Amino acid sequence: MIELQNLTKSYRLSNGERRYIFRDLNFCFPEGTNIGLIGRNGAGKSTLMRLIGGIDTPDRGRIVTDKRISWPVGLSGGLQGSLTGRDGVKFVCRIYGMTRDEMLEKVRFVQDFAEIGDYFDQPVKSYSAGMRARLNFGLSWAFDFDYYLMDEVGAVGDARFKQKSRQLMDERIGQSNVILVSHAMPEIARLCNVVVLVNDGQAILYEDVDEGIRAYQETAGVPQAKRPQPGMGNAPKSSIVPGTGGQAGPIAGKHQERATQSRQDTQI
Amino acid sequence: MASNPPLRSPWQIQKSVVFALFLRELKTRFGSYKFGYFWLLLEPMAHVVVMSLIFSFVPDRSLFGIDFPVFIVTGIVPFLMFKNIALRVMDGVEANRALFAYRQIKPMDTFTARTLLDAFLAVAVSALILIGMAWFGLDVPFRDPFSLIFLMAILVLMGLGLGMILCVMTHYLPEARTLVRIAFLPLYFMSGVIFPIAKVPQEYLPILLWNPLVHVIELMRGAFFNQYHVVAEISPLFMVMTTLALLFFGLAWYRNKRRELLAI
């Protein structure tokens, strides 16, 4: 259970004015729900995610939870250019207070998952963007959390890696939950049980995901035609997998397109 | 989900974070340079050599019978430690910004880790250099080790306090970073690193004594050498009070502004 009590968050504009992202928010996310955070660019979705993750602090109010919440999945903070990938993984293990054996196990998991070969023991600055992403995803999935924070995470890497991480993600979502920030409504519809729409200084909880998505599309001015089909990515999970190799199929391709699109969005 | 492991206490979390950061800083600082560890010794040794050369031209260089290189080392190593701690702590938030996305890492942890690392390195370096000097037949007395440990601790805390103040200050005034670095050069000459305070003309002494570093370094030399003449005006009380004041303001300012420090 994650409970938000009187949560208020604002930030100061450069002209000294205060802008509220939301005021006195009171939510209780029931046990085992996957939470989608939606809203237009700059509405404060990511801030809400960071608050829930304990990375950012609210002006007032608090978040009560007994769940283990991850760092944002795919985050590269633990890695440092002059250090090796292995060093980065060990560092994150250490801040979680792991014993030597646990650490070795995580290192092995990341090494296997990332499949970057000898580069694992080379300085991170020599990595390509794809290699870095592989390492970061491996690192996130190596740890067991109750909630994984995902901010606009599309699939990364080549087709085969994309499938692998998607498969792992679906597997994990069976056991854990996600808090997902995304502009990709089909993904929200596929993964989430509740959505929170952040808009115009307030945040509204929708227990009915479709209703939330509809409300979002009204605020974003998106024509209704783009309604997602519930369960679109859910059923054919097995049908994606067999197609391995270069032939990734249309779903993976589409997924990538969405991912790049939303990445551009976030940078603005 | 399987049963959760027991929650870690705040102390356990902080301990593992500081330890992880300590190792990370250590590796980052020396991992990428082939002569990283060597440079550590080279910097104070260079000061010793250059100062020895310059002072060989000074007519009155009697030092109460103290060997000049040992005299310089007892000043330069503590001073460099102080400077490194203050500057590293100043940059601690900016350099580790990406790490604060891990909820258990807070700026205070980077301050602590950096302070511990530089204190640890200074102790290692001074031990190596002094052992080396004793090996070559110079007189290395180490008169009062307990006072030396206490004075080192004071200096470490002083550096940490100043560093935290500088960290918050440069957050609002990033341009000041360069200025602060430059300011350490005159401080070097005004802290009694290269001359005993007893040799300072009486009329300048009161001004010099406002610098708390003068007190620490002077007391260190007094604790190190058997025959060193510590000036009567040196005040351990002033030294302790300035340290506490720096620490207090550093911690208070950081505590007060910690959210703004992390705001992106």
PDB file of N, CA, C and O in Angstrom, chain A residues 94-119:
ATOM      1  N   ARG A  94      26.448  -1.928  -2.970  1.00  0.00           N
ATOM      2  CA  ARG A  94      26.946  -1.496  -1.657  1.00  0.00           C
ATOM      3  C   ARG A  94      25.989  -0.530  -0.980  1.00  0.00           C
ATOM      4  O   ARG A  94      25.791  -0.615   0.227  1.00  0.00           O
ATOM      5  N   ILE A  95      25.408   0.398  -1.760  1.00  0.00           N
ATOM      6  CA  ILE A  95      24.509   1.335  -1.081  1.00  0.00           C
ATOM      7  C   ILE A  95      23.259   0.616  -0.576  1.00  0.00           C
ATOM      8  O   ILE A  95      22.600   1.098   0.320  1.00  0.00           O
ATOM      9  N   TYR A  96      22.962  -0.562  -1.146  1.00  0.00           N
ATOM     10  CA  TYR A  96      21.861  -1.341  -0.610  1.00  0.00           C
ATOM     11  C   TYR A  96      22.331  -2.304   0.473  1.00  0.00           C
ATOM     12  O   TYR A  96      21.576  -3.186   0.899  1.00  0.00           O
ATOM     13  N   GLY A  97      23.562  -2.117   0.910  1.00  0.00           N
ATOM     14  CA  GLY A  97      24.073  -2.875   2.043  1.00  0.00           C
ATOM     15  C   GLY A  97      24.160  -4.376   1.824  1.00  0.00           C
ATOM     16  O   GLY A  97      23.911  -5.155   2.729  1.00  0.00           O
ATOM     17  N   MET A  98      24.507  -4.800   0.606  1.00  0.00           N
ATOM     18  CA  MET A  98      24.536  -6.235   0.332  1.00  0.00           C
ATOM     19  C   MET A  98      25.803  -6.904   0.852  1.00  0.00           C
ATOM     20  O   MET A  98      26.845  -6.276   0.940  1.00  0.00           O
ATOM     21  N   THR A  99      25.644  -8.157   1.136  1.00  0.00           N
ATOM     22  CA  THR A  99      26.822  -8.931   1.528  1.00  0.00           C
ATOM     23  C   THR A  99      27.621  -9.268   0.272  1.00  0.00           C
ATOM     24  O   THR A  99      27.149  -9.082  -0.849  1.00  0.00           O
ATOM     25  N   ARG A 100      28.799  -9.797   0.476  1.00  0.00           N
ATOM     26  CA  ARG A 100      29.681 -10.115  -0.639  1.00  0.00           C
ATOM     27  C   ARG A 100      29.020 -11.086  -1.625  1.00  0.00           C
ATOM     28  O   ARG A 100      29.085 -10.894  -2.839  1.00  0.00           O
ATOM     29  N   ASP A 101      28.391 -12.123  -1.072  1.00  0.00           N
ATOM     30  CA  ASP A 101      27.784 -13.132  -1.937  1.00  0.00           C
ATOM     31  C   ASP A 101      26.631 -12.558  -2.758  1.00  0.00           C
ATOM     32  O   ASP A 101      26.497 -12.835  -3.947  1.00  0.00           O
ATOM     33  N   GLU A 102      25.803 -11.767  -2.081  1.00  0.00           N
ATOM     34  CA  GLU A 102      24.679 -11.150  -2.802  1.00  0.00           C
ATOM     35  C   GLU A 102      25.201 -10.269  -3.923  1.00  0.00           C
ATOM     36  O   GLU A 102      24.660 -10.247  -5.028  1.00  0.00           O
ATOM     37  N   MET A 103      26.289  -9.552  -3.615  1.00  0.00           N
ATOM     38  CA  MET A 103      26.858  -8.632  -4.596  1.00  0.00           C
ATOM     39  C   MET A 103      27.348  -9.407  -5.814  1.00  0.00           C
ATOM     40  O   MET A 103      27.070  -9.032  -6.953  1.00  0.00           O
ATOM     41  N   LEU A 104      28.044 -10.506  -5.567  1.00  0.00           N
ATOM     42  CA  LEU A 104      28.559 -11.307  -6.683  1.00  0.00           C
ATOM     43  C   LEU A 104      27.423 -11.837  -7.540  1.00  0.00           C
ATOM     44  O   LEU A 104      27.517 -11.887  -8.767  1.00  0.00           O
ATOM     45  N   GLU A 105      26.321 -12.204  -6.867  1.00  0.00           N
ATOM     46  CA  GLU A 105      25.173 -12.724  -7.596  1.00  0.00           C
ATOM     47  C   GLU A 105      24.581 -11.640  -8.514  1.00  0.00           C
ATOM     48  O   GLU A 105      24.275 -11.886  -9.680  1.00  0.00           O
ATOM     49  N   LYS A 106      24.462 -10.417  -7.972  1.00  0.00           N
ATOM     50  CA  LYS A 106      23.913  -9.322  -8.776  1.00  0.00           C
ATOM     51  C   LYS A 106      24.843  -9.006  -9.946  1.00  0.00           C
ATOM     52  O   LYS A 106      24.395  -8.761 -11.064  1.00  0.00           O
ATOM     53  N   VAL A 107      26.131  -8.973  -9.650  1.00  0.00           N
ATOM     54  CA  VAL A 107      27.099  -8.675 -10.713  1.00  0.00           C
ATOM     55  C   VAL A 107      26.950  -9.692 -11.839  1.00  0.00           C
ATOM     56  O   VAL A 107      26.924  -9.344 -13.020  1.00  0.00           O
ATOM     57  N   ARG A 108      26.794 -10.969 -11.464  1.00  0.00           N
ATOM     58  CA  ARG A 108      26.656 -12.008 -12.482  1.00  0.00           C
ATOM     59  C   ARG A 108      25.363 -11.800 -13.286  1.00  0.00           C
ATOM     60  O   ARG A 108      25.360 -11.910 -14.504  1.00  0.00           O
ATOM     61  N   PHE A 109      24.292 -11.458 -12.582  1.00  0.00           N
ATOM     62  CA  PHE A 109      23.016 -11.233 -13.270  1.00  0.00           C
ATOM     63  C   PHE A 109      23.152 -10.117 -14.296  1.00  0.00           C
ATOM     64  O   PHE A 109      22.762 -10.259 -15.456  1.00  0.00           O
ATOM     65  N   VAL A 110      23.725  -8.993 -13.880  1.00  0.00           N
ATOM     66  CA  VAL A 110      23.836  -7.845 -14.785  1.00  0.00           C
ATOM     67  C   VAL A 110      24.736  -8.193 -15.967  1.00  0.00           C
ATOM     68  O   VAL A 110      24.442  -7.871 -17.111  1.00  0.00           O
ATOM     69  N   GLN A 111      25.816  -8.901 -15.658  1.00  0.00           N
ATOM     70  CA  GLN A 111      26.749  -9.274 -16.720  1.00  0.00           C
ATOM     71  C   GLN A 111      26.057 -10.143 -17.767  1.00  0.00           C
ATOM     72  O   GLN A 111      26.202  -9.931 -18.970  1.00  0.00           O
ATOM     73  N   ASP A 112      25.269 -11.097 -17.290  1.00  0.00           N
ATOM     74  CA  ASP A 112      24.551 -11.977 -18.215  1.00  0.00           C
ATOM     75  C   ASP A 112      23.486 -11.220 -18.987  1.00  0.00           C
ATOM     76  O   ASP A 112      23.297 -11.423 -20.170  1.00  0.00           O
ATOM     77  N   PHE A 113      22.793 -10.350 -18.284  1.00  0.00           N
ATOM     78  CA  PHE A 113      21.674  -9.664 -18.912  1.00  0.00           C
ATOM     79  C   PHE A 113      22.166  -8.655 -19.945  1.00  0.00           C
ATOM     80  O   PHE A 113      21.637  -8.566 -21.040  1.00  0.00           O
ATOM     81  N   ALA A 114      23.200  -7.895 -19.592  1.00  0.00           N
ATOM     82  CA  ALA A 114      23.635  -6.807 -20.465  1.00  0.00           C
ATOM     83  C   ALA A 114      24.333  -7.328 -21.712  1.00  0.00           C
ATOM     84  O   ALA A 114      24.273  -6.697 -22.768  1.00  0.00           O
ATOM     85  N   GLU A 115      24.977  -8.473 -21.616  1.00  0.00           N
ATOM     86  CA  GLU A 115      25.687  -9.058 -22.759  1.00  0.00           C
ATOM     87  C   GLU A 115      26.592  -8.052 -23.453  1.00  0.00           C
ATOM     88  O   GLU A 115      26.506  -7.839 -24.661  1.00  0.00           O
ATOM     89  N   ILE A 116      27.433  -7.404 -22.683  1.00  0.00           N
ATOM     90  CA  ILE A 116      28.351  -6.459 -23.324  1.00  0.00           C
ATOM     91  C   ILE A 116      29.785  -6.990 -23.323  1.00  0.00           C
ATOM     92  O   ILE A 116      30.728  -6.266 -23.609  1.00  0.00           O
ATOM     93  N   GLY A 117      29.925  -8.243 -22.980  1.00  0.00           N
ATOM     94  CA  GLY A 117      31.219  -8.913 -23.108  1.00  0.00           C
ATOM     95  C   GLY A 117      32.317  -8.275 -22.283  1.00  0.00           C
ATOM     96  O   GLY A 117      32.110  -7.920 -21.129  1.00  0.00           O
ATOM     97  N   ASP A 118      33.482  -8.116 -22.912  1.00  0.00           N
ATOM     98  CA  ASP A 118      34.655  -7.594 -22.198  1.00  0.00           C
ATOM     99  C   ASP A 118      34.469  -6.152 -21.743  1.00  0.00           C
ATOM    100  O   ASP A 118      35.175  -5.684 -20.859  1.00  0.00           O
ATOM    101  N   TYR A 119      33.532  -5.484 -22.374  1.00  0.00           N
ATOM    102  CA  TYR A 119      33.333  -4.078 -22.008  1.00  0.00           C
ATOM    103  C   TYR A 119      32.893  -3.921 -20.561  1.00  0.00           C
ATOM    104  O   TYR A 119      33.019  -2.849 -19.987  1.00  0.00           O
TER     105      TYR A 119
END
